[in-house]
PDB file of C-alpha atoms in Angstrom:
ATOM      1  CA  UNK A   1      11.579   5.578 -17.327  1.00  0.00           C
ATOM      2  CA  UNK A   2       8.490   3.675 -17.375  1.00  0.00           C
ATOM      3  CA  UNK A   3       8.208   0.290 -18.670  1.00  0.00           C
ATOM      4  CA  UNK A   4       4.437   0.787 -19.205  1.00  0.00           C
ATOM      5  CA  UNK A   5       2.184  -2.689 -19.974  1.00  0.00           C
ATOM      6  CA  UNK A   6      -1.718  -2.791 -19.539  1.00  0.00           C
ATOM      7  CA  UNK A   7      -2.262  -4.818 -16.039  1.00  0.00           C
ATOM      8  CA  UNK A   8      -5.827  -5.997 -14.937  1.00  0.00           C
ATOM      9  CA  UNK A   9      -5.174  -4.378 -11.178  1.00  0.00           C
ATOM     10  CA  UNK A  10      -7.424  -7.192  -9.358  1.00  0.00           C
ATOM     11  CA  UNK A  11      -5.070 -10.280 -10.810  1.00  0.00           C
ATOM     12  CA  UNK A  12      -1.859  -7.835 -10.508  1.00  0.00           C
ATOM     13  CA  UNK A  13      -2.968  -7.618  -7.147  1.00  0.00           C
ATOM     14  CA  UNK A  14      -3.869 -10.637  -6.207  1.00  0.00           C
ATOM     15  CA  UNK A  15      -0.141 -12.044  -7.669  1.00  0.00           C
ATOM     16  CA  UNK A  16       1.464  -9.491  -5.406  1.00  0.00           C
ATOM     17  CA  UNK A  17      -1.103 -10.910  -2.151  1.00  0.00           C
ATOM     18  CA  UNK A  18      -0.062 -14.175  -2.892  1.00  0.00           C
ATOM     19  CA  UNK A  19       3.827 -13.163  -2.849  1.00  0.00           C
ATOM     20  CA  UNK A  20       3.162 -11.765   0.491  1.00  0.00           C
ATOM     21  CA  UNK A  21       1.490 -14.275   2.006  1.00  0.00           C
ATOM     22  CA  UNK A  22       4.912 -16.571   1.212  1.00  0.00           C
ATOM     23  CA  UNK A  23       6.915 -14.103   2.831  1.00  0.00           C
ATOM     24  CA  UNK A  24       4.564 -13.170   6.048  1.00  0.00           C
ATOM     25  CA  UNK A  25       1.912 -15.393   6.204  1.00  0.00           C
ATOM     26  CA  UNK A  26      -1.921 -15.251   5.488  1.00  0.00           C
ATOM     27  CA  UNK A  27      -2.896 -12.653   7.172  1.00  0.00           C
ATOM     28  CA  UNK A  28      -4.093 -10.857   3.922  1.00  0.00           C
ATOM     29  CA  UNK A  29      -8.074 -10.541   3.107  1.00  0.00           C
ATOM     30  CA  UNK A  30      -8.341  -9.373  -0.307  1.00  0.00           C
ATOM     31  CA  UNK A  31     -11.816  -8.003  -1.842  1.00  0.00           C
ATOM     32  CA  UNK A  32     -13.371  -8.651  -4.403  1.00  0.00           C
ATOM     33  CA  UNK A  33     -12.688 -12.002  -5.191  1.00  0.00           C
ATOM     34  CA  UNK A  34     -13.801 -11.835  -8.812  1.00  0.00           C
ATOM     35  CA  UNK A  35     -16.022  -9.671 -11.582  1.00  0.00           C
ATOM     36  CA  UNK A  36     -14.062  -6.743 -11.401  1.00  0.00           C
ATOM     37  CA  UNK A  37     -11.483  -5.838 -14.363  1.00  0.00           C
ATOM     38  CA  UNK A  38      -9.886  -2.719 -14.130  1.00  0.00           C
ATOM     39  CA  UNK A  39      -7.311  -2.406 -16.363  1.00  0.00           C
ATOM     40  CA  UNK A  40      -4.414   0.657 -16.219  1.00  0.00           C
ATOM     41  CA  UNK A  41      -0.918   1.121 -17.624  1.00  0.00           C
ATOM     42  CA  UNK A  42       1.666   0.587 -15.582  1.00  0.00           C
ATOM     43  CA  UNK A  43       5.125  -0.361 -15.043  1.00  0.00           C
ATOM     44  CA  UNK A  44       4.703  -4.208 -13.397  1.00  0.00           C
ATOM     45  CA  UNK A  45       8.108  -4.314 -11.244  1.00  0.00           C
ATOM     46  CA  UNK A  46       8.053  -0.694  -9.699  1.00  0.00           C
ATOM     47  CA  UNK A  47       4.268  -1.094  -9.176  1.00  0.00           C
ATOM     48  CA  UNK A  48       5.221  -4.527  -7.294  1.00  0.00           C
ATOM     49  CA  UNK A  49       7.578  -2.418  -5.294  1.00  0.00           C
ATOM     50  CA  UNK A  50       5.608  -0.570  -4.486  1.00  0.00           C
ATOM     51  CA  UNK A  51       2.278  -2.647  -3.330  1.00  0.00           C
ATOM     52  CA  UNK A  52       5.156  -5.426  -1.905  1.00  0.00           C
ATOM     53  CA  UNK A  53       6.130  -2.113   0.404  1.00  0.00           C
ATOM     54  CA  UNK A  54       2.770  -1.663   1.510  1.00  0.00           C
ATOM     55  CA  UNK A  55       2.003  -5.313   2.656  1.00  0.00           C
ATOM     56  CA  UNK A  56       5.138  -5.164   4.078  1.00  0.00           C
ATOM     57  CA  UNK A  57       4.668  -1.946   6.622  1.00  0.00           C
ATOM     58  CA  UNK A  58       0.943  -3.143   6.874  1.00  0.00           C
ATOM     59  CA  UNK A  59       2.536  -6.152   8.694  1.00  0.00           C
ATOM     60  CA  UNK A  60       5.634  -4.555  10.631  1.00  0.00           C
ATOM     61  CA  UNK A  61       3.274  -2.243  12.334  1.00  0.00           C
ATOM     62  CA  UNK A  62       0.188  -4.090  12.656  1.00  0.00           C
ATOM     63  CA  UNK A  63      -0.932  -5.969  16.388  1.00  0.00           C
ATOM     64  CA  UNK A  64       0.569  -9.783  15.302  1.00  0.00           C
ATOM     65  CA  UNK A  65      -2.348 -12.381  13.810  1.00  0.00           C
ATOM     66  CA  UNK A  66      -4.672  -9.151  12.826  1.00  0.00           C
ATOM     67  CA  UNK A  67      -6.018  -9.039   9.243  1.00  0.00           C
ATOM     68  CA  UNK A  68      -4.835  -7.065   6.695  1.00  0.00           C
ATOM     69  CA  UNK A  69      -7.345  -6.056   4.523  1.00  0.00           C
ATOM     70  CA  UNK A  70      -6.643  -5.056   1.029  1.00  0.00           C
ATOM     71  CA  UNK A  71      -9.919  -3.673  -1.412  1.00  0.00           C
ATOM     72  CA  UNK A  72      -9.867  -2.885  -4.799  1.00  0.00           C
ATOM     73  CA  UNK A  73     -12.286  -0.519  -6.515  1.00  0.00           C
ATOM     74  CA  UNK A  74     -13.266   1.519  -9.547  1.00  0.00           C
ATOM     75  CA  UNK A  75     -12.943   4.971  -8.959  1.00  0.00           C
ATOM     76  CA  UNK A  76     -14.415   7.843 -11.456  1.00  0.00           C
ATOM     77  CA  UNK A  77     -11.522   6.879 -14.281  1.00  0.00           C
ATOM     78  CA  UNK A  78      -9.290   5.113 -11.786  1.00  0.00           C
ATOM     79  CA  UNK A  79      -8.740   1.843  -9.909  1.00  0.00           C
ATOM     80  CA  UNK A  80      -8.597   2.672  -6.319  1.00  0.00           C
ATOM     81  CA  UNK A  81      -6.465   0.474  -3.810  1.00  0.00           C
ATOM     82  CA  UNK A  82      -6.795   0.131   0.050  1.00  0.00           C
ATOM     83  CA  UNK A  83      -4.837  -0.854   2.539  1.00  0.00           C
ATOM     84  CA  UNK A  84      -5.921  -1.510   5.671  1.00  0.00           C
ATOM     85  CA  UNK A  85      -4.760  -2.757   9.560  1.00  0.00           C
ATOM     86  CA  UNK A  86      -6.018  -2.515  12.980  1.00  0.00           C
ATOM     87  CA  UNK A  87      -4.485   0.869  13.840  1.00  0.00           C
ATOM     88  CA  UNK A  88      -1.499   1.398  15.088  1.00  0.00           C
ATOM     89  CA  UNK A  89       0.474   3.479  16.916  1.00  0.00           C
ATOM     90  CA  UNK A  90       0.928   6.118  14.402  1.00  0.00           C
ATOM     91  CA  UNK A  91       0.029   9.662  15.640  1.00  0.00           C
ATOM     92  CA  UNK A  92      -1.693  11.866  12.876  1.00  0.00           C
ATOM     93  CA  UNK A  93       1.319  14.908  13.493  1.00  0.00           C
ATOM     94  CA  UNK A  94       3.416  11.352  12.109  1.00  0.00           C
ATOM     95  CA  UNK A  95       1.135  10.987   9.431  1.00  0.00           C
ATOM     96  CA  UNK A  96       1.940  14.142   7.802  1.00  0.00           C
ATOM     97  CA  UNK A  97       5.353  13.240   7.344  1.00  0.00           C
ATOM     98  CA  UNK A  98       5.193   9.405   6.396  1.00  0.00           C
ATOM     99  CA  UNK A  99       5.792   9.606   2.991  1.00  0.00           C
ATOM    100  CA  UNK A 100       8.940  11.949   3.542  1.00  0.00           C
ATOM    101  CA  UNK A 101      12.749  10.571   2.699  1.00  0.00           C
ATOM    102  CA  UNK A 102      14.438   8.792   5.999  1.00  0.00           C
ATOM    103  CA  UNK A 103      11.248   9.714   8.224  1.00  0.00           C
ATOM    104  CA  UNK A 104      10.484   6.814  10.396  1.00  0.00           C
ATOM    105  CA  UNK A 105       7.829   7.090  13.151  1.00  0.00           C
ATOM    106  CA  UNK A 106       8.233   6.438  17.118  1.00  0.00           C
ATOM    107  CA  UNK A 107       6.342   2.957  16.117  1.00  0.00           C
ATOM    108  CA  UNK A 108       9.759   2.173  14.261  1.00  0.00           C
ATOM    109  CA  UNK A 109      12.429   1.427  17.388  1.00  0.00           C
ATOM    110  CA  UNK A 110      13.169  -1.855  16.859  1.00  0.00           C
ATOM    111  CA  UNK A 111      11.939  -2.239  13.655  1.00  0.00           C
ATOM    112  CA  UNK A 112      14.554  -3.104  10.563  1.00  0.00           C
ATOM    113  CA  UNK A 113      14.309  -0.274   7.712  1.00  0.00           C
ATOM    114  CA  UNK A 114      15.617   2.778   6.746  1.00  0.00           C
ATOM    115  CA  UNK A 115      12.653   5.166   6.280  1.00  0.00           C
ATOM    116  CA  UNK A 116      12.510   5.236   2.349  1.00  0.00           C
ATOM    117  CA  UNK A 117      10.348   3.114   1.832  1.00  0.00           C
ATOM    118  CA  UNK A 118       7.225   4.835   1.712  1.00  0.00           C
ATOM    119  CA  UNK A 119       8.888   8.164   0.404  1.00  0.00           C
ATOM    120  CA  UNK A 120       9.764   5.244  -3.048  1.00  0.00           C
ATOM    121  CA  UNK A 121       6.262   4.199  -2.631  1.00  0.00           C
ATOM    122  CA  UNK A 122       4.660   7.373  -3.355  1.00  0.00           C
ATOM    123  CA  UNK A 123       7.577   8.656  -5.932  1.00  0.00           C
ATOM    124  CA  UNK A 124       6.024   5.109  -8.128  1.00  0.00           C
ATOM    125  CA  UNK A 125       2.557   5.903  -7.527  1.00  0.00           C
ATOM    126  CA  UNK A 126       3.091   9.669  -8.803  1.00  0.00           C
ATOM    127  CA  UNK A 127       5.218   8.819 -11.691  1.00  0.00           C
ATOM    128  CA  UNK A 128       2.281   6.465 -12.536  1.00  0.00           C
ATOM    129  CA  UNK A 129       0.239   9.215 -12.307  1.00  0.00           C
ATOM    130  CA  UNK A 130      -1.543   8.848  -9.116  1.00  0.00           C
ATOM    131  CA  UNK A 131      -1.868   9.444  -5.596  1.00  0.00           C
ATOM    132  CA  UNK A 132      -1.155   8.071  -2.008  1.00  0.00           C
ATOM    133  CA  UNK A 133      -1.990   9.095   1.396  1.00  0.00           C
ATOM    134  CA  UNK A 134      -2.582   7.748   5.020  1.00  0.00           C
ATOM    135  CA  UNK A 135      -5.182   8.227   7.551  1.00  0.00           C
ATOM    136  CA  UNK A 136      -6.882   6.588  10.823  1.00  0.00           C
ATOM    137  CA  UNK A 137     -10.400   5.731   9.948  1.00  0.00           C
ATOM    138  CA  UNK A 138     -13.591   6.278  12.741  1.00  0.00           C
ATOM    139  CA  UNK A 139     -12.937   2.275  13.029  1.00  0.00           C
ATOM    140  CA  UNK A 140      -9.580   2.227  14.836  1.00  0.00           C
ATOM    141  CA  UNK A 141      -7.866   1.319  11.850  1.00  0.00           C
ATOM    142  CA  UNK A 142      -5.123   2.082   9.456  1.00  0.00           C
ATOM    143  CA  UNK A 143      -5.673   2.911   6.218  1.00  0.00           C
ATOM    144  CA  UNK A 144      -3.225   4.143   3.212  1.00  0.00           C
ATOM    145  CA  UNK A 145      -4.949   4.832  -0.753  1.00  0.00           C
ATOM    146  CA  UNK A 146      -3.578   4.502  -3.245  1.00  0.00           C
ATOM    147  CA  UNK A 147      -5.586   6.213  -6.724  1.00  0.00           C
ATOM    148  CA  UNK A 148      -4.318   4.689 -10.228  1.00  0.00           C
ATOM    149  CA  UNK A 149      -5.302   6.305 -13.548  1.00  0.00           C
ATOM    150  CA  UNK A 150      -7.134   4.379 -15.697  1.00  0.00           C
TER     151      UNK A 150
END
C-alpha cells in the first residue's frame, strides 16, 4: 500500500541528489536548477528507493569521475525523469532484460548486488502509476526514464 503525499518532483529530487552525493560523491549534474514545480502523488520512501537505486547503478557502471546527469521535465500530464551516464558496457540483447528479477548483466562480475534492484525499481514506478525503461542514446550514453503521473 501506498503512502501517497503530494511531492514537488524537482526539490524531491534534488533531496535524493544531495543524499547521493554523501554516499558517492559529486558526480551528479542535476537540471533545472529552479522554476519548475511539478507536483505528483507519491509515496516519498519507496519513490526514494527507487531514484536512490538509480544513482546508485548510474555510478557502479559508469567510467569513474564521469558525470551523471539527472533532468527533470514536464511531460503531457507527467513529470518526466532522466538518468543519464557515459555508456557503458551494457549490450541492448541485456537491455531487454534489465528490469527482470535476479538478472544482472556481464558488466556486473565484480560488482556487489543481487540483481533486484532494478526489477523493485520498476515494480515502484508502476505501482505509482508510471513507466521505466533503458536505452543507449546516438551520444554514447546511458540513459533510463522514468514517466510519473501527474
Amino acid at each position: 500500500v501506498l503512502k501517497r503525499e503530494i511531492l514537488n518532483i524537482v526539490a524531491f529530487v534534488w533531496e535524493v541528489v544531495a543524499d547521493a552525493e554523501g554516499m558517492w560523491g559529486s558526480r551528479f549534474r542535476l537540471a533545472p536548477r529552479n522554476g519548475l514545480a511539478l507536483m505528483i502523488s507519491a509515496d516519498h520512501g519507496l519513490l526514494k528507493t527507487a531514484l536512490l537505486n538509480l544513482l546508485d547503478n548510474a555510478t557502479k557502471y559508469s567510467l569513474p569521475n564521469t558525470p551523471i546527469t539527472v533532468t527533470i521535465n514536464a511531460g503531457e500530464n507527467e513529470a518526466v525523469l532522466v538518468i543519464e551516464n557515459i555508456k557503458t558496457t551494457v549490450t541492448p540483447v541485456e537491455i531487454e532484460h534489465l528490469f527482470k528479477k535476479y538478472y544482472r548483466g556481464k558488466n556486473s562480475q565484480g560488482i556487489s548486488g543481487s540483481g533486484v534492484g532494478l526489477y523493485l525499481v520498476r515494480r515502484i514506478i508502476e505501482k505509482h502509476g508510471g513507466t521505466v525503461e533503458a536505452c543507449h542514446t546516438a551520444d554514447d550514453c546511458f540513459r533510463v526514464t522514468v514517466r510519473l503521473p501527474q
